[in-house]
Coordinates of C-alpha atoms in Angstrom, one line a residue:
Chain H
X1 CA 135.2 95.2 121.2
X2 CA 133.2 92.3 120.3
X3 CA 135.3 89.9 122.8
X4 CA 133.8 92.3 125.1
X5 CA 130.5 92.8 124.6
X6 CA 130.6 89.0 124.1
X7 CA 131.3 88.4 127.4
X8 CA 128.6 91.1 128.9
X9 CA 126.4 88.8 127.5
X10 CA 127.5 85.7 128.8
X11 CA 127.9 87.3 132.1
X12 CA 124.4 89.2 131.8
X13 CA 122.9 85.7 131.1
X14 CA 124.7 84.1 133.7
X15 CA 122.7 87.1 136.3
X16 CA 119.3 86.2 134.5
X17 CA 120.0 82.3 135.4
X18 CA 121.2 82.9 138.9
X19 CA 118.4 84.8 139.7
X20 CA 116.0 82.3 137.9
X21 CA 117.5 79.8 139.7
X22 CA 117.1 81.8 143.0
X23 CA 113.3 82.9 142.4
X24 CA 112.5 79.2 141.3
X25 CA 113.8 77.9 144.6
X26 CA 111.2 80.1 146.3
X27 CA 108.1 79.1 144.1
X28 CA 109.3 75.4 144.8
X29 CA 109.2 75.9 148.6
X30 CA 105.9 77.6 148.6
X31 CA 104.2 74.5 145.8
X32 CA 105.5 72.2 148.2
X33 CA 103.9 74.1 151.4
X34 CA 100.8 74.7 149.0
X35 CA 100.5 71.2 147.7
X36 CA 100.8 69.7 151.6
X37 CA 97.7 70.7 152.1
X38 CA 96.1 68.7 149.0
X39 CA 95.9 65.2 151.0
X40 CA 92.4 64.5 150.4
X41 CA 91.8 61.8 147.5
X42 CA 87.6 60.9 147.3
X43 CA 85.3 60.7 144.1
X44 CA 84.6 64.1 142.7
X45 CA 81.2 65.0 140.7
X46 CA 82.5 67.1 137.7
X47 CA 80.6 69.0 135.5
X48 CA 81.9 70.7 132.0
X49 CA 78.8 73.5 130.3
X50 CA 79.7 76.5 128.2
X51 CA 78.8 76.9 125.2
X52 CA 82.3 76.5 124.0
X53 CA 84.0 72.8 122.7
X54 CA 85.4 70.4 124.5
X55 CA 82.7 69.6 126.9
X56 CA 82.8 65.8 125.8
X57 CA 86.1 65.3 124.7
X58 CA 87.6 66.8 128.1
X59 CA 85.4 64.6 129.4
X60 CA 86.7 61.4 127.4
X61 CA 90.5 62.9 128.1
X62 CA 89.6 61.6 131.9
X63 CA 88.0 58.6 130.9
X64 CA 90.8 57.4 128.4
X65 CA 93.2 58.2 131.7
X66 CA 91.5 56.1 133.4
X67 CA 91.5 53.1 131.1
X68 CA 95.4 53.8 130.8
X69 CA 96.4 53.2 134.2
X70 CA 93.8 49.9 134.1
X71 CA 90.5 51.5 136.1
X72 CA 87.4 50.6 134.7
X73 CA 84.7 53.3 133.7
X74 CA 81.7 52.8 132.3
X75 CA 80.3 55.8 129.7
X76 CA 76.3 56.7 128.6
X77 CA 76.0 59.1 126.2
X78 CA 72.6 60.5 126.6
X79 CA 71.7 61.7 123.2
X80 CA 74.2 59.9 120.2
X81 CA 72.6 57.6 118.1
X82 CA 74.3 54.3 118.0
X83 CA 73.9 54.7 113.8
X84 CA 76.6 57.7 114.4
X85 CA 79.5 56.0 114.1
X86 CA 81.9 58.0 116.6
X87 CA 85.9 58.2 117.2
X88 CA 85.4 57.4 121.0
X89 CA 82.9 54.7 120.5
X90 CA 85.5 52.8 118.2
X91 CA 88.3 53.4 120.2
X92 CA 86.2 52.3 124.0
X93 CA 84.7 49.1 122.5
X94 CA 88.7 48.2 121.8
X95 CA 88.6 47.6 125.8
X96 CA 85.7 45.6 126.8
X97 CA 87.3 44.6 130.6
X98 CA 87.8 47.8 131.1
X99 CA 84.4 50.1 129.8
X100 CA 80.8 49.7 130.0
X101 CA 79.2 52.0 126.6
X102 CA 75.8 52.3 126.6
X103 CA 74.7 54.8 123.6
X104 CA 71.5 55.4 124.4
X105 CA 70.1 58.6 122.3
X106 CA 68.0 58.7 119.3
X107 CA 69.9 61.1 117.7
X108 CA 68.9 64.7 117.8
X109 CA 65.7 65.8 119.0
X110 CA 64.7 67.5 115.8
X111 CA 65.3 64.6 114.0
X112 CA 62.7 62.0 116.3
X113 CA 60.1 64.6 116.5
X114 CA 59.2 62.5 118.9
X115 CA 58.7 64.0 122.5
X116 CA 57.6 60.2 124.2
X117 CA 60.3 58.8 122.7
X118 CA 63.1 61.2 123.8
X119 CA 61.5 60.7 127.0
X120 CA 61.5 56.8 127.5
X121 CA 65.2 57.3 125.8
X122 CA 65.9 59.2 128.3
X123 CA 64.8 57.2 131.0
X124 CA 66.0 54.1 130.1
X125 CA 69.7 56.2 129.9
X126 CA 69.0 57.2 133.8
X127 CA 67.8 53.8 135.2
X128 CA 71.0 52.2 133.3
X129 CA 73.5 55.3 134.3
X130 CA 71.9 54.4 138.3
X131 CA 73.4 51.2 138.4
X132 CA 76.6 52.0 136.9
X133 CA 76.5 54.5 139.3
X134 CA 76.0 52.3 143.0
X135 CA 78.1 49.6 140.8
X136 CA 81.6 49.3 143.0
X137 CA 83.3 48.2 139.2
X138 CA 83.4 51.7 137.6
X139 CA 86.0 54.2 139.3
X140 CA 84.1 56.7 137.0
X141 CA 81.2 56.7 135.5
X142 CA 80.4 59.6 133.0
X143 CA 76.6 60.4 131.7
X144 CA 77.6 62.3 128.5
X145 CA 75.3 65.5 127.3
X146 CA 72.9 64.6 130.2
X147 CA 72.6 68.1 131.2
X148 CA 70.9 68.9 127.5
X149 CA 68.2 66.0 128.5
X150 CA 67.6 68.0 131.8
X151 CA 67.2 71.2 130.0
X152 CA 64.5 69.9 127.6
X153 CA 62.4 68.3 130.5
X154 CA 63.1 64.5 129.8
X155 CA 64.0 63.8 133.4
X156 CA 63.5 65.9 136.5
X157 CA 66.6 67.4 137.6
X158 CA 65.5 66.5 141.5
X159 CA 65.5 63.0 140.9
X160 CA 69.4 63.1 139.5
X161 CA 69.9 65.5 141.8
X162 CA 69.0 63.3 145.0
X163 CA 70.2 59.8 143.7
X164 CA 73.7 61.2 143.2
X165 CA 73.5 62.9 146.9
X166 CA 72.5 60.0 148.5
X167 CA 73.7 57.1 146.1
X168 CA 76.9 57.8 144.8
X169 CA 79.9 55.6 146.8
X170 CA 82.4 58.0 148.1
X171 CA 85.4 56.8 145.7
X172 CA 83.5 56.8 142.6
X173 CA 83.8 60.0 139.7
X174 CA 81.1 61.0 138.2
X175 CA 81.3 63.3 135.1
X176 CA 78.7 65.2 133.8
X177 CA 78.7 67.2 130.5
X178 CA 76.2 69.4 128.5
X179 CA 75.7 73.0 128.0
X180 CA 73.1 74.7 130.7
X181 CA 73.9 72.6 133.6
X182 CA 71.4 73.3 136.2
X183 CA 72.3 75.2 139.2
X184 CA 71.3 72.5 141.3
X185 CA 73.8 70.2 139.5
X186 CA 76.5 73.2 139.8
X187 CA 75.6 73.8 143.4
X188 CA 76.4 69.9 144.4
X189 CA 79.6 69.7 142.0
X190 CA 83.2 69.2 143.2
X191 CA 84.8 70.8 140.0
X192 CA 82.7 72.8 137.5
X193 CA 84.5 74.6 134.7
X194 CA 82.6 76.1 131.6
X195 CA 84.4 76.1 128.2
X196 CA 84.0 79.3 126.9
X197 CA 83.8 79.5 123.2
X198 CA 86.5 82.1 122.0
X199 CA 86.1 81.5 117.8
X200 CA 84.4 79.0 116.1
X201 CA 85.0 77.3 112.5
X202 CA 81.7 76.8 111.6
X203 CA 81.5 80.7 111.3
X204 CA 83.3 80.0 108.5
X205 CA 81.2 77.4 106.9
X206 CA 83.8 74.2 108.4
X207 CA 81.6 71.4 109.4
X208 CA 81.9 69.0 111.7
X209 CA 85.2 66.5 110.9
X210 CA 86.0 63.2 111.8
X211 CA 88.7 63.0 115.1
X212 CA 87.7 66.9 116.0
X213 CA 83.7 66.9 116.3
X214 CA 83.6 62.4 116.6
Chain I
X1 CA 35.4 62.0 137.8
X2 CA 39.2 59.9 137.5
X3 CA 38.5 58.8 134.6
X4 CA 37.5 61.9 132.9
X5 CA 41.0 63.6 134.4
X6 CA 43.3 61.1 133.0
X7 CA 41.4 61.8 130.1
X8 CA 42.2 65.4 130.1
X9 CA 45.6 64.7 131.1
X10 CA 46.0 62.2 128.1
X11 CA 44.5 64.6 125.5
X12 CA 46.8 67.7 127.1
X13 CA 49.9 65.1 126.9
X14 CA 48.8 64.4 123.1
X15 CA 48.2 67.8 122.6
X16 CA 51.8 68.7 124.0
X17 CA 53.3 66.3 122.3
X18 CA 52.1 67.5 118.6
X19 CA 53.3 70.6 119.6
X20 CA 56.3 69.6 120.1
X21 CA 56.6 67.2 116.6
X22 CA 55.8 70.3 114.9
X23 CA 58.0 72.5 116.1
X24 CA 60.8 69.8 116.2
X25 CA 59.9 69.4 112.6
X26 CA 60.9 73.6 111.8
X27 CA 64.0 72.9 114.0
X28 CA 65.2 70.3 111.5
X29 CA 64.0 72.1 108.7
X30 CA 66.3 75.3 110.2
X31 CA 69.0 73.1 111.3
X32 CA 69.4 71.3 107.7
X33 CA 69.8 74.6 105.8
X34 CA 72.1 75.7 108.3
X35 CA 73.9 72.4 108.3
X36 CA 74.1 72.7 104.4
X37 CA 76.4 75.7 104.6
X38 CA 79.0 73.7 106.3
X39 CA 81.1 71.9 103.3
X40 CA 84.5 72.8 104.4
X41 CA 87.1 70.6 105.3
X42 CA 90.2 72.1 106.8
X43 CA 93.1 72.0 108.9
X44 CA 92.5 73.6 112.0
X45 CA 94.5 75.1 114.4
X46 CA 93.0 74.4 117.4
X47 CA 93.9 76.4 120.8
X48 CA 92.3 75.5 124.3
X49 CA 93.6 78.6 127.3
X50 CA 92.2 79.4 130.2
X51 CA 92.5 78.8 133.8
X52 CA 90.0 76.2 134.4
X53 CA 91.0 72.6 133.7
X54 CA 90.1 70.3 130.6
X55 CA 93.1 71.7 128.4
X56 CA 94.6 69.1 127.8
X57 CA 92.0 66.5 128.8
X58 CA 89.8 68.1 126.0
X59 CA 92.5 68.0 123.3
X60 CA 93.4 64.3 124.5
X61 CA 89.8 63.4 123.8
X62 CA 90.5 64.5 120.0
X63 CA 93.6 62.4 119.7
X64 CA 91.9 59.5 121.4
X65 CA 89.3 59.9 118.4
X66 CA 91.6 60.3 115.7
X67 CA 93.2 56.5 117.2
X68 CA 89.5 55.4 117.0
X69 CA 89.0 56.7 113.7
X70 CA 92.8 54.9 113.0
X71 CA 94.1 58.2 112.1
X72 CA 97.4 58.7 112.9
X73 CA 99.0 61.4 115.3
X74 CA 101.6 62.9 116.9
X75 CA 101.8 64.2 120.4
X76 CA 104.4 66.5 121.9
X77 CA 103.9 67.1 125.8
X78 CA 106.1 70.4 126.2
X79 CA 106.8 70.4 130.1
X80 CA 105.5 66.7 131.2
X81 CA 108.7 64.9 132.1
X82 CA 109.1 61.1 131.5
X83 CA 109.6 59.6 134.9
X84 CA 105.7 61.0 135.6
X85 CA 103.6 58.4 134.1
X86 CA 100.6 59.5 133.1
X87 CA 97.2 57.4 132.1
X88 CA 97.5 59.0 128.1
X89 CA 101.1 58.1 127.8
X90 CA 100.1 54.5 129.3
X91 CA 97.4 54.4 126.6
X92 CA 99.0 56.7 123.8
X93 CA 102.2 53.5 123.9
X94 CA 99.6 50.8 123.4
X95 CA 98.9 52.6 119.8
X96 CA 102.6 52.7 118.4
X97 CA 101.7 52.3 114.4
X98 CA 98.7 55.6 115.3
X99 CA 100.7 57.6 117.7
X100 CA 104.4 59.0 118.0
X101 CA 104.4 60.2 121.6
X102 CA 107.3 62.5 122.7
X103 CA 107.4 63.9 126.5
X104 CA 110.0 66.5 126.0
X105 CA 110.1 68.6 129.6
X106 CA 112.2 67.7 132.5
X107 CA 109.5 68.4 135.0
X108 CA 108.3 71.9 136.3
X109 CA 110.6 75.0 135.9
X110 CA 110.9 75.5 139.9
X111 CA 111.8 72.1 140.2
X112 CA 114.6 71.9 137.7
X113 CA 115.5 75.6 138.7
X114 CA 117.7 75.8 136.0
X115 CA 116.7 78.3 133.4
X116 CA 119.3 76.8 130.4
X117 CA 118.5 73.7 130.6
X118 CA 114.5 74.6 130.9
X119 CA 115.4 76.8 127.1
X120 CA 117.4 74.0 126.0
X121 CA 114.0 71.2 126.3
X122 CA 111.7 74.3 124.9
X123 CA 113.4 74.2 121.8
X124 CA 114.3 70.4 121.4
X125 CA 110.4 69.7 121.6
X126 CA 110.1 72.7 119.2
X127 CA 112.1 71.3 116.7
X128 CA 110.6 67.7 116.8
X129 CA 107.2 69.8 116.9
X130 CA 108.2 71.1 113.2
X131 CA 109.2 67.3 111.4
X132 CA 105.8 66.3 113.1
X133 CA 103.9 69.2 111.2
X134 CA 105.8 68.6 108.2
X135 CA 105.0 64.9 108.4
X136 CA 102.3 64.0 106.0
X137 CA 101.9 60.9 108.1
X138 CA 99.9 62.3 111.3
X139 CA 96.6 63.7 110.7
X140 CA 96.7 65.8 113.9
X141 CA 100.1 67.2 116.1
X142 CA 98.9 67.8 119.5
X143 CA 101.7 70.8 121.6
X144 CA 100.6 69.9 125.1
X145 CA 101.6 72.6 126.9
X146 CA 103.5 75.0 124.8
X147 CA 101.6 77.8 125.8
X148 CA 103.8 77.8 129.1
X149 CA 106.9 77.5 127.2
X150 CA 106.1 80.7 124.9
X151 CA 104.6 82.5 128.4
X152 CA 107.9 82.2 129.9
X153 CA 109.9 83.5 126.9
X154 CA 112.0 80.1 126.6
X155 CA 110.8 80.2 122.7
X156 CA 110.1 83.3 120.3
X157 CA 106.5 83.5 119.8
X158 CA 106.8 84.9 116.3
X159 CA 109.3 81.9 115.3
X160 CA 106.3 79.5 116.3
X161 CA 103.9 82.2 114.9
X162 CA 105.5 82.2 111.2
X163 CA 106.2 78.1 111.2
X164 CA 102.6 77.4 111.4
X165 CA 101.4 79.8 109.0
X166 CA 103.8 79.1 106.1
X167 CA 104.6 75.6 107.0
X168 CA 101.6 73.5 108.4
X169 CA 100.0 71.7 105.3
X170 CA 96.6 72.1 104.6
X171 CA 94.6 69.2 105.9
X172 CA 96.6 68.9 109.3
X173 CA 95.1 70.0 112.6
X174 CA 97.5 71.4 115.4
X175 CA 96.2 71.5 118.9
X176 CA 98.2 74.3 121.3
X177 CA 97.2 74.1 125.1
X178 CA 98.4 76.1 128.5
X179 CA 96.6 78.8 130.2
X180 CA 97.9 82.0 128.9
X181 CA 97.8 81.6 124.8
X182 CA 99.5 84.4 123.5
X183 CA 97.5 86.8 121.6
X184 CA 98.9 86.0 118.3
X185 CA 98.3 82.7 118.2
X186 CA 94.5 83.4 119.2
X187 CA 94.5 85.5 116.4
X188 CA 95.8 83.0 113.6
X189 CA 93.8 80.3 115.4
X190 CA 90.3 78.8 113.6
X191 CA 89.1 77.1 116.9
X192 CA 89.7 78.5 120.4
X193 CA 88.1 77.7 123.6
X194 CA 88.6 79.3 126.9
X195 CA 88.3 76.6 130.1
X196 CA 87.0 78.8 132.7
X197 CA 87.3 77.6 136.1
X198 CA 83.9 77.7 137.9
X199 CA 85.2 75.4 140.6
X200 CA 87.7 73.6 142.1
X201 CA 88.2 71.0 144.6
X202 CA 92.1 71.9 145.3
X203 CA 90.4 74.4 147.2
X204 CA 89.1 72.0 149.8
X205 CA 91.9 70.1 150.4
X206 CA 91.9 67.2 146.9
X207 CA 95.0 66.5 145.8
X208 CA 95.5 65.4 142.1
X209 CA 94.2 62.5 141.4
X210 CA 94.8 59.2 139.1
X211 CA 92.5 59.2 135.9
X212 CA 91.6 63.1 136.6
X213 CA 94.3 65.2 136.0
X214 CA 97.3 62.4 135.0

């Protein structure tokens, strides 16, 4: 009885794998047809918004890929404070050939109360993320929380808009991150995804940790 | 006439500006208070789902920190198979006293087409998953990818389910990516984010390219 129903089993298991192996072979044919059609390699502008996490570090994810396989990126982070002392900043300046940082904030706007200042900050962040942009050395280039210095005003979204229409070489990546990205921005963008914040720790009174938050 | 315009211009600018210091001034004020409730330090379990991309990128971008930071971690790709060298593995190899990299899959499930051996690689990266967890050594264990692995039934939910609730210690964070979470592990989870796919260049014809999604 149990020799029996042993082999059922076995045999019933041996069905399930045949027919896995049968329905696989179909999914494989129809990737390859589907993937066939993906021939097209050229410099994508990428945006991540949402109000969810993972904006930035997706972001760094691409850029840390990038330094892996050798291709040089450079990085501006629109709104940390080179006194913050972050994860990715240690780890970047650990490859000098291969990134360009330039921090560029003045930390949080509430803490400058200082609407000139954020201003020329973010300025000076623009005019330095242009030439990294039309620079051939960076295969990527990304312009970290820019879309928050858009929001508040600091620079007019037209501007960035048009220079990265008409400026940006056709290899080059260009990653743009920040909650409330402006249609505009969306409108222009090769791949836009939104990270959609599902539950949150600091609900629970967990603030921000070192290697999650920076 | 000019003159007494800029003037106007320059006391509305000043005027704007004070406005703004003031206001910037309650935002801090708010923001500290709020900030101030946020003492905990945890062990989070961490899940990133969805259909849009930054997954993985996003939870790569915390293990890049944690190397910054020089904290040690440990990263288990679930269905990544060796021979496809990726820019994070290239990286991840350079940091062997921070990171104990293990790329467990043998490539996709309709390309192996062989449902056993798929079940067999599920549970071997399972089990290297736990002594990971256990480890005191890694301050963060990232599952790449094992949210495909419990979607297609090649590992018991509840088995993963009941190993991270009575066995992950208390400072550790886990990271769990693939579209499809299961609901249970959203449930037990203290951070989840949901990449939502706005757009896509597959669409038009990209393929997958170097430094963006490998």
């Amino acid at each position: 009885m149990t020799d029996t129903s042993m082999t059922d089993t076995s045999s019933a298991d041996a069905v399930a794998d045949a027919r896995h192996a049968e329905k696989m072979k179909k999914v494989q044919v129809a990737r390859a047809r589907m993937m066939a059609t993906k021939t097209v390699e050229k410099g994508l502008l990428i945006v991540h918004t949402g109000t969810g996490k993972g904006k930035t570090s997706a972001a760094l994810g691409m850029v840390f890929r990038h330094i892996g396989h050798g291709m040089p990126v450079a990085v501006v982070q629109f709104t940390k404070a080179e006194s913050f002392v972050t994860g990715e900043a240690l780890l970047l300046r650990r490859f000098p050939d291969l990134c360009t940082l330039a921090i560029m904030g003045d930390g949080f706007t509430w803490d400058t109360q200082d609407r000139a200042a954020d201003i020329a900050s973010a300025r000076a962040a623009w005019e330095l993320s242009k030439e990294f942009i039309r620079d051939d050395r960076h295969a990527m280039v990304l312009l970290d929380e820019l879309n928050i210095v858009l929001r508040y005003g600091y620079l007019p979204v037209e501007e960035v808009v048009d220079f990265l229409k008409a400026e940006t070489p056709p290899g080059k990546h260009v990653v743009i991150t920040g909650r409330n990205a402006p249609a505009e921005l969306v409108t222009m963008a090769d791949l836009v995804t939104e990270m959609t914040l599902v539950k949150h720790p600091f609900r629970d009174g967990v603030k921000a940790q070192k290697g999650i938050e920076f």
